[in-house]
Amino acid sequence: MSLHVFDPPAFRVQCPEFSDPLIYPDVQLQVYWDLATGYIDPNDSCLASGSRLQVALNWMTAHLAKLALIVDKNPNKTPGLVQSATIDKITVSLTPPPLKSQFQWWLSLTPYGQDLFALIQRMTAGGYYFGGLPEGKGFQKIGGVF
C-alpha cells in the first residue's frame, strides 16, 4: 500500500482558490490535510488508490479550509444551519439537512465537498465485495454453471 502525502503545488493547481502561498501558507494547508486524513485514509485501498485518492484527499482538504474561511468571515454563524433567529425572546430556527445523511449535507456546504461527494459516489457505485467464493462477484459460477 502506498501512503499519500500532501503535495502543495498539485493541491494549488487542483484548487486555485488557495493558490496564493502568502494568504494560504503550506503549513496552514498541511494542517487541513492532516484533518482530511482523519476522514479519508491516505493509504491506497480497494476503494481508492493512486490519483483518485490524491484528488479525494485534496478536495477534503479544500473543503475543510473553505469551511474555516466561511466560519472566519462569520464567526457567530454556523454554515448553512440557521434559518432565522430572534434576539429579544431568543428564538432560533434551524434548517434540517435536506439530504439523505448529515455527512452528505456537510459536504454540500462547499463546492469542494460536492465534488468529493460525487467522486465518492462514483468510486462506490458497484458496492463492496467481502469474502466468500469468487463466484459471488459474477452472475454465474466459474465454468458457466449456476
PDB file of C-alpha atoms in Angstrom:
ATOM      1  CA  MET A   1       0.000   0.000   0.000  1.00  0.00           C
ATOM      2  CA  SER A   2       1.164   3.478  -0.795  1.00  0.00           C
ATOM      3  CA  LEU A   3       0.819   6.333   1.670  1.00  0.00           C
ATOM      4  CA  HIS A   4      -0.243   9.628   0.107  1.00  0.00           C
ATOM      5  CA  VAL A   5       1.340  12.828   1.375  1.00  0.00           C
ATOM      6  CA  PHE A   6       0.430  16.466   0.932  1.00  0.00           C
ATOM      7  CA  ASP A   7       1.734  17.957  -2.309  1.00  0.00           C
ATOM      8  CA  PRO A   8       1.205  21.754  -2.091  1.00  0.00           C
ATOM      9  CA  PRO A   9       1.883  22.574  -5.785  1.00  0.00           C
ATOM     10  CA  ALA A  10      -0.541  19.874  -7.003  1.00  0.00           C
ATOM     11  CA  PHE A  11      -3.122  20.990  -4.432  1.00  0.00           C
ATOM     12  CA  ARG A  12      -2.861  24.607  -5.581  1.00  0.00           C
ATOM     13  CA  VAL A  13      -3.363  23.553  -9.215  1.00  0.00           C
ATOM     14  CA  GLN A  14      -6.426  21.464  -8.331  1.00  0.00           C
ATOM     15  CA  CYS A  15      -7.897  24.142  -6.039  1.00  0.00           C
ATOM     16  CA  PRO A  16      -6.879  27.551  -7.457  1.00  0.00           C
ATOM     17  CA  GLU A  17      -8.747  29.433  -4.723  1.00  0.00           C
ATOM     18  CA  PHE A  18      -5.833  28.502  -2.427  1.00  0.00           C
ATOM     19  CA  SER A  19      -3.078  29.254  -4.954  1.00  0.00           C
ATOM     20  CA  ASP A  20      -1.580  32.262  -3.135  1.00  0.00           C
ATOM     21  CA  PRO A  21       1.111  30.942  -0.756  1.00  0.00           C
ATOM     22  CA  LEU A  22       1.188  34.258   1.125  1.00  0.00           C
ATOM     23  CA  ILE A  23      -2.504  34.056   2.058  1.00  0.00           C
ATOM     24  CA  TYR A  24      -2.546  30.249   2.399  1.00  0.00           C
ATOM     25  CA  PRO A  25       0.915  29.096   3.518  1.00  0.00           C
ATOM     26  CA  ASP A  26       1.882  25.458   3.082  1.00  0.00           C
ATOM     27  CA  VAL A  27       1.978  24.977   6.867  1.00  0.00           C
ATOM     28  CA  GLN A  28      -1.652  26.077   7.213  1.00  0.00           C
ATOM     29  CA  LEU A  29      -2.781  23.846   4.341  1.00  0.00           C
ATOM     30  CA  GLN A  30      -0.827  20.945   5.863  1.00  0.00           C
ATOM     31  CA  VAL A  31      -2.993  21.279   8.990  1.00  0.00           C
ATOM     32  CA  TYR A  32      -6.139  20.888   6.860  1.00  0.00           C
ATOM     33  CA  TRP A  33      -4.532  17.946   5.029  1.00  0.00           C
ATOM     34  CA  ASP A  34      -3.845  16.264   8.364  1.00  0.00           C
ATOM     35  CA  LEU A  35      -7.500  16.799   9.326  1.00  0.00           C
ATOM     36  CA  ALA A  36      -8.585  15.409   5.952  1.00  0.00           C
ATOM     37  CA  THR A  37      -6.672  12.179   6.611  1.00  0.00           C
ATOM     38  CA  GLY A  38      -8.957  11.685   9.597  1.00  0.00           C
ATOM     39  CA  TYR A  39     -11.904  11.478   7.194  1.00  0.00           C
ATOM     40  CA  ILE A  40     -10.183   9.696   4.300  1.00  0.00           C
ATOM     41  CA  ASP A  41      -7.455   7.112   4.837  1.00  0.00           C
ATOM     42  CA  PRO A  42      -4.311   8.258   2.981  1.00  0.00           C
ATOM     43  CA  ASN A  43      -3.274   4.656   2.236  1.00  0.00           C
ATOM     44  CA  ASP A  44      -4.187   3.039  -1.070  1.00  0.00           C
ATOM     45  CA  SER A  45      -7.086   0.619  -0.686  1.00  0.00           C
ATOM     46  CA  CYS A  46      -9.591  -1.279  -2.785  1.00  0.00           C
ATOM     47  CA  LEU A  47     -11.910   1.743  -2.602  1.00  0.00           C
ATOM     48  CA  ALA A  48      -9.473   4.438  -3.726  1.00  0.00           C
ATOM     49  CA  SER A  49      -5.887   4.450  -4.813  1.00  0.00           C
ATOM     50  CA  GLY A  50      -3.436   6.406  -6.888  1.00  0.00           C
ATOM     51  CA  SER A  51      -4.547   9.699  -8.384  1.00  0.00           C
ATOM     52  CA  ARG A  52      -8.219   9.254  -7.362  1.00  0.00           C
ATOM     53  CA  LEU A  53      -7.239   9.028  -3.705  1.00  0.00           C
ATOM     54  CA  GLN A  54      -4.957  12.050  -4.045  1.00  0.00           C
ATOM     55  CA  VAL A  55      -7.792  14.045  -5.647  1.00  0.00           C
ATOM     56  CA  ALA A  56     -10.204  12.973  -2.897  1.00  0.00           C
ATOM     57  CA  LEU A  57      -7.738  13.989  -0.178  1.00  0.00           C
ATOM     58  CA  ASN A  58      -7.113  17.336  -1.874  1.00  0.00           C
ATOM     59  CA  TRP A  59     -10.847  18.030  -2.127  1.00  0.00           C
ATOM     60  CA  MET A  60     -11.385  17.121   1.528  1.00  0.00           C
ATOM     61  CA  THR A  61      -8.502  19.437   2.442  1.00  0.00           C
ATOM     62  CA  ALA A  62     -10.024  22.255   0.372  1.00  0.00           C
ATOM     63  CA  HIS A  63     -13.467  21.556   1.855  1.00  0.00           C
ATOM     64  CA  LEU A  64     -12.124  21.885   5.400  1.00  0.00           C
ATOM     65  CA  ALA A  65     -10.145  25.017   4.508  1.00  0.00           C
ATOM     66  CA  LYS A  66     -13.185  26.596   2.820  1.00  0.00           C
ATOM     67  CA  LEU A  67     -15.389  25.840   5.835  1.00  0.00           C
ATOM     68  CA  ALA A  68     -12.794  27.514   8.055  1.00  0.00           C
ATOM     69  CA  LEU A  69     -12.894  30.583   5.780  1.00  0.00           C
ATOM     70  CA  ILE A  70     -16.690  30.702   5.986  1.00  0.00           C
ATOM     71  CA  VAL A  71     -16.575  30.493   9.772  1.00  0.00           C
ATOM     72  CA  ASP A  72     -13.790  33.125   9.965  1.00  0.00           C
ATOM     73  CA  LYS A  73     -15.874  35.579   7.922  1.00  0.00           C
ATOM     74  CA  ASN A  74     -18.993  34.916  10.009  1.00  0.00           C
ATOM     75  CA  PRO A  75     -17.743  33.769  13.434  1.00  0.00           C
ATOM     76  CA  ASN A  76     -21.204  33.778  15.014  1.00  0.00           C
ATOM     77  CA  LYS A  77     -22.880  31.828  12.226  1.00  0.00           C
ATOM     78  CA  THR A  78     -22.701  28.104  11.585  1.00  0.00           C
ATOM     79  CA  PRO A  79     -22.564  27.490   7.821  1.00  0.00           C
ATOM     80  CA  GLY A  80     -25.944  26.628   6.393  1.00  0.00           C
ATOM     81  CA  LEU A  81     -27.738  25.629   9.572  1.00  0.00           C
ATOM     82  CA  VAL A  82     -29.524  28.659  10.996  1.00  0.00           C
ATOM     83  CA  GLN A  83     -32.618  29.659   9.050  1.00  0.00           C
ATOM     84  CA  SER A  84     -33.763  32.519  11.289  1.00  0.00           C
ATOM     85  CA  ALA A  85     -33.097  33.951  14.737  1.00  0.00           C
ATOM     86  CA  THR A  86     -34.751  36.409  17.121  1.00  0.00           C
ATOM     87  CA  ILE A  87     -32.801  38.217  19.816  1.00  0.00           C
ATOM     88  CA  ASP A  88     -35.478  39.573  22.210  1.00  0.00           C
ATOM     89  CA  LYS A  89     -37.296  36.348  23.080  1.00  0.00           C
ATOM     90  CA  ILE A  90     -34.390  34.142  21.867  1.00  0.00           C
ATOM     91  CA  THR A  91     -35.942  32.178  19.016  1.00  0.00           C
ATOM     92  CA  VAL A  92     -33.740  30.165  16.688  1.00  0.00           C
ATOM     93  CA  SER A  93     -34.942  28.190  13.662  1.00  0.00           C
ATOM     94  CA  LEU A  94     -32.657  25.588  12.201  1.00  0.00           C
ATOM     95  CA  THR A  95     -32.939  24.219   8.699  1.00  0.00           C
ATOM     96  CA  PRO A  96     -32.962  20.424   8.729  1.00  0.00           C
ATOM     97  CA  PRO A  97     -30.495  18.807   6.375  1.00  0.00           C
ATOM     98  CA  PRO A  98     -32.291  18.389   3.033  1.00  0.00           C
ATOM     99  CA  LEU A  99     -30.138  15.446   2.027  1.00  0.00           C
ATOM    100  CA  LYS A 100     -30.105  11.760   2.946  1.00  0.00           C
ATOM    101  CA  SER A 101     -27.327  11.942   5.533  1.00  0.00           C
ATOM    102  CA  GLN A 102     -25.625  14.503   7.733  1.00  0.00           C
ATOM    103  CA  PHE A 103     -22.323  13.706   6.016  1.00  0.00           C
ATOM    104  CA  GLN A 104     -23.810  14.410   2.575  1.00  0.00           C
ATOM    105  CA  TRP A 105     -25.272  17.678   3.852  1.00  0.00           C
ATOM    106  CA  TRP A 106     -21.940  18.666   5.410  1.00  0.00           C
ATOM    107  CA  LEU A 107     -20.123  18.013   2.133  1.00  0.00           C
ATOM    108  CA  SER A 108     -22.724  20.064   0.260  1.00  0.00           C
ATOM    109  CA  LEU A 109     -21.667  23.230   2.104  1.00  0.00           C
ATOM    110  CA  THR A 110     -18.758  23.865  -0.292  1.00  0.00           C
ATOM    111  CA  PRO A 111     -18.126  23.173  -3.988  1.00  0.00           C
ATOM    112  CA  TYR A 112     -15.110  21.052  -2.994  1.00  0.00           C
ATOM    113  CA  GLY A 113     -17.283  18.887  -0.779  1.00  0.00           C
ATOM    114  CA  GLN A 114     -19.814  18.484  -3.577  1.00  0.00           C
ATOM    115  CA  ASP A 115     -17.054  17.366  -5.955  1.00  0.00           C
ATOM    116  CA  LEU A 116     -15.744  14.979  -3.309  1.00  0.00           C
ATOM    117  CA  PHE A 117     -19.202  13.506  -2.746  1.00  0.00           C
ATOM    118  CA  ALA A 118     -19.643  12.932  -6.491  1.00  0.00           C
ATOM    119  CA  LEU A 119     -16.255  11.195  -6.610  1.00  0.00           C
ATOM    120  CA  ILE A 120     -17.126   9.028  -3.606  1.00  0.00           C
ATOM    121  CA  GLN A 121     -20.441   8.091  -5.234  1.00  0.00           C
ATOM    122  CA  ARG A 122     -18.599   7.107  -8.414  1.00  0.00           C
ATOM    123  CA  MET A 123     -15.977   5.067  -6.568  1.00  0.00           C
ATOM    124  CA  THR A 124     -18.593   3.140  -4.569  1.00  0.00           C
ATOM    125  CA  ALA A 125     -21.217   2.685  -7.311  1.00  0.00           C
ATOM    126  CA  GLY A 126     -20.748  -1.066  -7.513  1.00  0.00           C
ATOM    127  CA  GLY A 127     -20.705  -1.587  -3.779  1.00  0.00           C
ATOM    128  CA  TYR A 128     -18.254  -3.755  -1.884  1.00  0.00           C
ATOM    129  CA  TYR A 129     -17.407  -7.424  -2.008  1.00  0.00           C
ATOM    130  CA  PHE A 130     -16.136  -9.098   1.151  1.00  0.00           C
ATOM    131  CA  GLY A 131     -15.062 -12.718   1.448  1.00  0.00           C
ATOM    132  CA  GLY A 132     -16.791 -15.774   0.017  1.00  0.00           C
ATOM    133  CA  LEU A 133     -16.127 -17.542  -3.230  1.00  0.00           C
ATOM    134  CA  PRO A 134     -15.091 -15.695  -6.390  1.00  0.00           C
ATOM    135  CA  GLU A 135     -18.397 -16.761  -7.908  1.00  0.00           C
ATOM    136  CA  GLY A 136     -20.088 -14.142  -5.744  1.00  0.00           C
ATOM    137  CA  LYS A 137     -18.607 -11.461  -7.972  1.00  0.00           C
ATOM    138  CA  GLY A 138     -20.317 -12.724 -11.123  1.00  0.00           C
ATOM    139  CA  PHE A 139     -23.760 -13.625 -12.363  1.00  0.00           C
ATOM    140  CA  GLN A 140     -22.854 -17.268 -12.807  1.00  0.00           C
ATOM    141  CA  LYS A 141     -20.373 -19.655 -11.272  1.00  0.00           C
ATOM    142  CA  ILE A 142     -16.926 -20.138 -12.665  1.00  0.00           C
ATOM    143  CA  GLY A 143     -17.212 -22.522 -15.604  1.00  0.00           C
ATOM    144  CA  GLY A 144     -20.578 -21.122 -16.733  1.00  0.00           C
ATOM    145  CA  VAL A 145     -22.925 -23.105 -14.452  1.00  0.00           C
ATOM    146  CA  PHE A 146     -25.072 -21.875 -11.611  1.00  0.00           C
TER     147      PHE A 146
END
